Amino acid sequence: MALSLRAFLIMCYIKAKSRGEARPSYINFALRNLTDAGPPARAWSIFEESVRMAEQETSYTMIGAELSLYSGKVRSYLLQKRIPFVETHTTPWELFRTAPKRTKASAVPIMITPEDEWLQDSSVIIDELEKRFPACPVLPVTPVLRFASYLFELWGDEFWLPLAMHARWSHDENRALFVHDAGEALMRGYPMWLRNLLGNNHARLMRRLARSVGVTPEGAPVIDRFAQVQLDGLNRHFEHHAFLFGDRPSLGDYGLIGPLYAHLGRDPWPKRELIAPRPHLKAWIERMFQPSEAPGAFDADDRVAATLMPALRSIFDEMVPFVAACAAELRKTRPLASGGKIVRHMSPVSYPMAGGAHRRPALSYPVWMAQRMLDAFGAMSTTDQQRVREWLATVGGEEVLQLDLPHVERVGLAAVLAG
């Protein structure tokens, strides 16, 4: 059946081509998946989904998963921006063979554009789609909030990983949902026993990987203190504000929704123990997936609310030292052009967290994220840079502009020394 459906779709493509039309996204989707369709039922489900995409005339396809931290970030962005898209699952072949060739990484989310361009990494996806859909931008035009948006995105994307992994993998009751979601994400349409087998294998792998972000018996108490301080602080903030910087979600909101939705907001233990007791934070998580009819606005006075001071203290006192330590480790590596290797994890580093110290392997990727943030600062006018400097001085954050970063390039989910 998969073969016959594939032949039908190829004929559709030939017909569209003869009319001078681009290949529709639903044909891209079906041709991409029918190769690995497997059982007839799965082939038919793929065909039905491709028909649904055709009816919706969708231009963008997001390959994602409910359990994925960064899929939640991109999904929220697409919904809030009202960008037409269809989200689909992947296959082992696509994730581990095709994706590395197209994106240099075996990870979701992946955004496939109408031109069949594969975009990977949530920040890259958002940056590119902002160029194509400039209405209601996620970056404020005012300098302080613009810079703060990058700060909060980096904080949510990279510094919340220990809490996200701890909340999921330190509590056994979360495992069943993960196994189900992993099986659905990679083997939808296949027998339950096969989905469970793959889901359980993936769960064992991820539990081991949790140690790579410092989820250990020694690290758990400081992560728990971080959770209490920051979740309480965000709950107080969202009691008075719809989003971080006003009535419109910013890039910073999207950085935070990743860990707060997929790991803390869906997994049974953190959803019950960490999110449910904080109703304003819970409402913000829901709001991030429910776009309002009329787009809101950022704070017109270019001010970061005082209720975000607990978050800013973590950003400047904890995250900045972590990024500096990662940069120092990355400097010890060699550029690719000189025979160096692509490294994501490096030697362990210690940095402040929640009144104590946390230890985990240094990561190369936060260095690229920080470089992207400082490049955005460098692109500002002299007047706007001065306004950012003045704000940082009032909140004790001047050191973020003094980060000594090597020049790096992004390769998949890693950063490498340029040159």
XYZ file of C-alpha atoms in Angstrom:
419
model
C 0.000 0.000 0.000
C 2.814 2.414 0.855
C 4.256 1.924 -2.619
C 0.954 2.613 -4.397
C 0.257 5.722 -2.318
C 3.765 6.927 -2.995
C 3.224 6.431 -6.738
C -0.029 8.406 -6.532
C 1.684 11.305 -4.794
C 4.515 11.295 -7.311
C 1.889 11.675 -10.037
C 0.408 14.611 -8.105
C 3.854 16.162 -7.980
C 4.413 15.667 -11.728
C 1.054 17.300 -12.423
C 1.897 20.269 -10.198
C 5.306 20.562 -11.857
C 3.752 20.598 -15.340
C 1.743 23.616 -14.215
C 4.886 25.352 -12.995
C 3.852 25.008 -9.350
C 6.174 24.333 -6.425
C 5.882 20.927 -4.786
C 3.108 21.237 -2.169
C 4.084 20.713 1.450
C 1.665 17.785 1.844
C 3.478 15.924 -0.935
C 6.814 16.730 0.733
C 5.435 15.254 3.945
C 4.035 12.079 2.404
C 7.014 11.310 0.179
C 9.311 11.881 3.132
C 7.435 9.418 5.367
C 6.026 6.768 3.052
C 9.495 5.356 2.395
C 9.476 4.072 5.974
C 5.729 3.566 6.217
C 5.840 -0.033 7.361
C 2.409 -1.613 7.962
C -0.509 -0.717 5.629
C -2.350 0.996 8.493
C 0.578 3.353 9.009
C 0.833 4.048 5.260
C -2.838 4.933 5.180
C -2.534 7.213 8.233
C 0.312 9.047 6.518
C -1.805 9.464 3.398
C -4.748 10.780 5.454
C -2.485 13.286 7.191
C -1.080 14.426 3.853
C -4.645 14.967 2.571
C -5.432 17.008 5.681
C -2.368 19.129 5.006
C -3.497 19.608 1.406
C -6.907 20.771 2.554
C -5.340 23.261 4.936
C -2.899 24.437 2.268
C -0.182 24.451 4.910
C 3.218 25.788 3.891
C 5.353 24.846 6.889
C 5.901 21.455 8.468
C 7.262 21.123 11.973
C 8.723 17.768 12.937
C 8.315 17.704 16.698
C 7.306 15.745 19.779
C 5.188 16.526 22.826
C 7.958 15.361 25.160
C 10.548 17.629 23.512
C 11.554 20.776 25.369
C 12.407 22.788 22.271
C 9.430 21.503 20.265
C 7.191 23.173 22.847
C 9.097 26.405 22.423
C 8.669 26.457 18.643
C 5.053 25.231 18.771
C 4.122 28.076 21.109
C 5.845 30.574 18.816
C 4.043 29.292 15.712
C 0.659 29.417 17.424
C 1.179 32.887 18.864
C 2.384 34.239 15.522
C -0.452 32.461 13.674
C 1.988 30.971 11.190
C 0.249 28.199 9.196
C 1.896 24.878 9.967
C 1.303 21.189 10.484
C 3.189 19.302 13.156
C 4.146 15.749 12.394
C 6.165 12.995 14.001
C 9.402 11.565 12.707
C 10.822 8.076 12.094
C 14.070 6.506 13.273
C 15.429 6.612 9.736
C 14.578 10.261 9.302
C 15.844 11.295 12.739
C 19.131 9.403 12.660
C 19.954 9.349 8.939
C 18.193 12.145 7.059
C 18.207 14.846 9.739
C 21.991 14.755 10.352
C 22.587 15.190 6.628
C 20.205 18.132 6.392
C 20.777 19.826 9.772
C 23.994 18.356 11.284
C 21.993 17.033 14.251
C 19.636 14.192 15.220
C 17.114 16.263 17.117
C 13.710 17.858 16.918
C 12.188 20.282 16.297
C 12.900 20.626 12.595
C 11.078 23.169 10.461
C 10.660 22.370 6.778
C 9.903 25.441 4.697
C 7.908 25.577 1.439
C 11.263 25.612 -0.360
C 12.143 22.298 1.342
C 14.761 24.003 3.503
C 15.344 22.193 6.796
C 15.851 24.490 9.782
C 17.041 23.036 13.066
C 17.503 24.645 16.487
C 14.654 26.589 18.004
C 16.520 29.914 18.003
C 17.498 29.555 14.353
C 13.915 28.643 13.439
C 12.509 31.693 15.224
C 15.144 34.030 13.762
C 14.392 32.846 10.239
C 10.613 32.924 10.586
C 10.744 36.422 12.067
C 12.240 37.565 8.755
C 9.376 35.952 6.852
C 6.603 36.949 9.266
C 7.615 40.366 10.632
C 4.190 41.335 11.990
C 3.938 41.310 15.805
C 7.684 40.755 16.327
C 8.886 38.778 19.329
C 11.756 41.213 19.880
C 10.782 44.618 21.278
C 12.075 47.622 19.351
C 13.138 49.362 22.571
C 16.720 48.524 23.573
C 16.382 47.405 27.198
C 13.544 44.972 26.574
C 15.173 43.793 23.364
C 18.385 42.883 25.186
C 16.446 41.417 28.115
C 14.561 39.169 25.672
C 17.834 37.593 24.566
C 18.930 37.226 28.185
C 15.771 35.397 29.192
C 15.847 33.164 26.122
C 19.399 32.075 26.955
C 18.408 31.559 30.586
C 15.403 29.392 29.739
C 17.063 27.460 26.923
C 20.284 26.555 28.696
C 20.224 27.316 32.422
C 16.911 25.590 33.162
C 18.073 22.265 31.715
C 19.142 20.807 35.103
C 15.729 21.557 36.608
C 13.894 20.213 33.545
C 15.844 16.956 33.565
C 15.675 16.612 37.348
C 11.908 17.154 37.400
C 11.443 14.440 34.770
C 14.040 11.791 35.607
C 14.200 11.916 39.393
C 10.578 10.762 39.706
C 9.562 7.326 38.419
C 5.909 8.226 37.922
C 6.898 10.334 34.893
C 8.299 7.358 33.013
C 5.037 5.932 31.616
C 4.126 9.186 29.861
C 7.625 9.502 28.438
C 7.637 5.924 27.115
C 4.253 6.487 25.483
C 5.251 9.831 23.942
C 8.609 8.556 22.699
C 6.970 5.551 21.034
C 4.360 7.768 19.404
C 6.961 10.280 18.246
C 9.185 7.726 16.531
C 7.024 4.691 15.725
C 3.453 5.912 15.305
C 1.320 3.334 13.527
C 3.514 0.415 14.578
C 2.490 -2.263 17.127
C 2.281 -1.181 20.757
C 4.987 -3.622 21.838
C 7.422 -2.067 19.367
C 6.555 1.486 20.444
C 7.032 0.524 24.082
C 10.343 -1.184 23.327
C 11.697 1.913 21.642
C 10.210 4.201 24.305
C 11.821 2.252 27.130
C 15.193 2.216 25.377
C 14.987 5.978 24.869
C 14.006 6.468 28.514
C 17.088 4.584 29.707
C 19.282 6.706 27.444
C 17.783 9.987 28.615
C 18.050 9.005 32.251
C 21.772 8.484 31.770
C 22.049 11.769 29.883
C 20.434 13.581 32.808
C 23.746 13.217 34.617
C 25.347 15.332 31.888
C 23.471 18.367 33.211
C 24.267 17.629 36.841
C 21.215 15.610 37.880
C 22.952 13.633 40.619
C 22.229 12.953 44.288
C 24.735 15.677 45.156
C 23.242 18.163 42.700
C 19.564 17.577 43.471
C 19.263 19.790 46.608
C 20.578 22.900 44.889
C 18.329 22.267 41.866
C 15.356 21.961 44.223
C 16.212 25.315 45.845
C 16.549 26.908 42.403
C 13.099 25.575 41.514
C 11.450 27.006 44.605
C 12.992 30.458 44.239
C 12.451 30.868 40.516
C 9.016 29.264 40.230
C 7.759 31.390 43.145
C 9.242 34.495 41.533
C 7.628 33.822 38.155
C 4.300 33.047 39.813
C 4.366 36.453 41.531
C 5.310 38.161 38.265
C 2.526 36.543 36.243
C 0.009 37.504 38.900
C 0.380 41.074 37.620
C 1.671 40.665 34.052
C 0.422 38.571 31.146
C 3.941 37.911 29.841
C 7.500 38.820 30.789
C 7.529 42.319 29.324
C 3.909 43.313 28.853
C 0.916 41.968 26.995
C 2.805 40.218 24.201
C 5.079 37.173 24.462
C 8.715 37.971 23.740
C 11.660 35.843 22.716
C 12.321 35.496 26.442
C 8.898 33.970 27.048
C 9.598 31.385 24.351
C 12.903 30.514 26.010
C 11.092 29.774 29.272
C 8.105 27.918 27.862
C 10.371 25.086 26.668
C 11.207 23.657 30.111
C 8.039 24.925 31.764
C 5.739 23.162 29.314
C 7.277 19.882 28.186
C 8.984 18.848 31.423
C 7.381 20.769 34.276
C 3.953 21.415 32.797
C 3.142 17.953 31.330
C 5.032 15.334 33.329
C 2.814 14.106 36.205
C 5.072 14.768 39.198
C 6.223 18.341 38.427
C 2.807 19.261 37.015
C 1.210 18.320 40.349
C 3.941 19.355 42.775
C 5.525 22.388 41.097
C 3.016 23.946 38.700
C -0.443 23.284 40.180
C 0.352 25.129 43.467
C 1.330 28.201 41.408
C -1.861 29.215 39.577
C -0.480 32.340 37.891
C 2.459 30.449 36.444
C 0.081 27.693 35.331
C -2.123 30.284 33.614
C 0.899 31.731 31.780
C 1.844 28.271 30.474
C -1.693 27.859 29.123
C -1.668 31.400 27.719
C 1.488 30.696 25.731
C -0.493 28.252 23.564
C -3.652 30.367 23.292
C -3.065 33.398 21.072
C -5.368 36.331 21.768
C -7.571 37.806 19.085
C -5.815 41.173 19.263
C -2.014 41.278 19.616
C -0.817 42.951 22.779
C 2.081 45.341 23.248
C 5.357 45.400 25.111
C 5.892 47.832 27.971
C 5.939 51.257 26.330
C 8.385 52.653 28.877
C 11.058 50.036 28.071
C 11.127 48.809 31.668
C 11.749 45.355 33.109
C 9.309 44.827 35.967
C 10.696 44.674 39.498
C 8.924 41.310 39.926
C 11.551 39.820 37.615
C 14.442 40.638 39.956
C 14.750 37.035 41.272
C 15.152 35.885 37.670
C 17.658 38.636 36.902
C 19.724 37.720 39.950
C 19.943 34.163 38.657
C 20.833 35.388 35.174
C 23.645 37.666 36.304
C 24.925 35.845 39.399
C 24.545 32.245 38.184
C 24.105 31.975 34.426
C 26.820 34.449 33.446
C 29.505 32.566 35.455
C 28.311 29.311 33.857
C 28.622 30.758 30.344
C 32.062 32.175 31.203
C 33.184 28.727 32.423
C 31.863 27.095 29.235
C 33.736 29.664 27.133
C 36.965 28.993 29.010
C 36.639 25.252 28.351
C 35.793 25.801 24.699
C 38.962 27.883 24.251
C 40.954 24.752 25.070
C 39.628 22.995 21.974
C 40.915 23.350 18.419
C 39.121 24.931 15.445
C 37.672 22.490 12.935
C 39.937 23.915 10.251
C 42.942 22.879 12.362
C 41.769 19.350 12.916
C 39.541 19.981 15.903
C 36.417 17.944 16.675
C 32.836 18.987 17.229
C 32.224 18.830 20.984
C 28.979 19.431 22.850
C 30.126 18.374 26.327
C 33.459 19.272 27.880
C 35.122 19.007 31.297
C 32.933 19.603 34.384
C 32.637 23.155 35.709
C 31.233 24.564 38.939
C 29.180 27.740 39.199
C 26.820 29.407 41.700
C 23.212 28.272 41.951
C 20.536 29.045 44.541
C 22.974 29.895 47.319
C 25.185 26.890 46.654
C 27.272 25.477 43.850
C 26.253 23.286 40.980
C 28.574 21.103 38.941
C 28.038 19.695 35.465
C 29.993 19.274 32.231
C 30.553 22.497 30.327
C 28.562 22.857 27.118
C 29.687 24.502 23.915
C 26.262 25.612 22.727
C 25.584 28.301 25.375
C 28.684 30.105 24.086
C 27.081 30.487 20.669
C 23.828 31.623 22.279
C 25.692 34.243 24.313
C 27.597 35.384 21.229
C 24.281 35.792 19.394
C 23.000 37.936 22.266
C 26.099 40.159 22.350
C 26.006 40.490 18.563
C 22.482 41.847 18.910
C 23.787 44.379 21.440
C 26.616 45.311 19.078
C 24.119 45.988 16.295
C 22.340 48.633 18.392
C 22.957 52.337 17.980
C 25.320 54.052 20.403
C 22.367 55.671 22.145
C 20.553 52.381 22.578
C 23.702 50.665 23.832
C 24.060 53.349 26.465
C 20.475 52.804 27.628
C 21.175 49.085 28.005
C 24.374 49.802 29.928
C 22.509 52.134 32.274
C 19.819 49.528 32.919
C 22.400 46.807 33.575
C 24.124 49.081 36.077
C 20.874 49.530 38.018
C 20.313 45.762 38.300
C 23.916 44.674 38.841
C 24.335 43.035 35.467
C 27.268 44.893 33.900
C 29.394 41.737 33.744
C 27.245 40.222 31.015
C 28.748 42.720 28.551
C 32.239 41.782 29.739
C 31.939 38.093 28.879
C 35.174 37.016 27.221
C 33.893 34.760 24.470
C 35.909 33.149 21.691
C 34.425 33.632 18.245
C 32.426 30.497 17.482
C 30.304 28.976 14.760
C 27.223 26.818 15.226
C 27.435 23.251 13.904
C 24.213 21.396 14.630
C 23.751 21.475 18.402
C 27.347 22.418 19.166
C 29.578 25.464 18.896
C 33.104 25.267 17.511
C 35.940 27.754 17.438
C 35.801 29.795 14.247
C 38.760 29.924 11.938
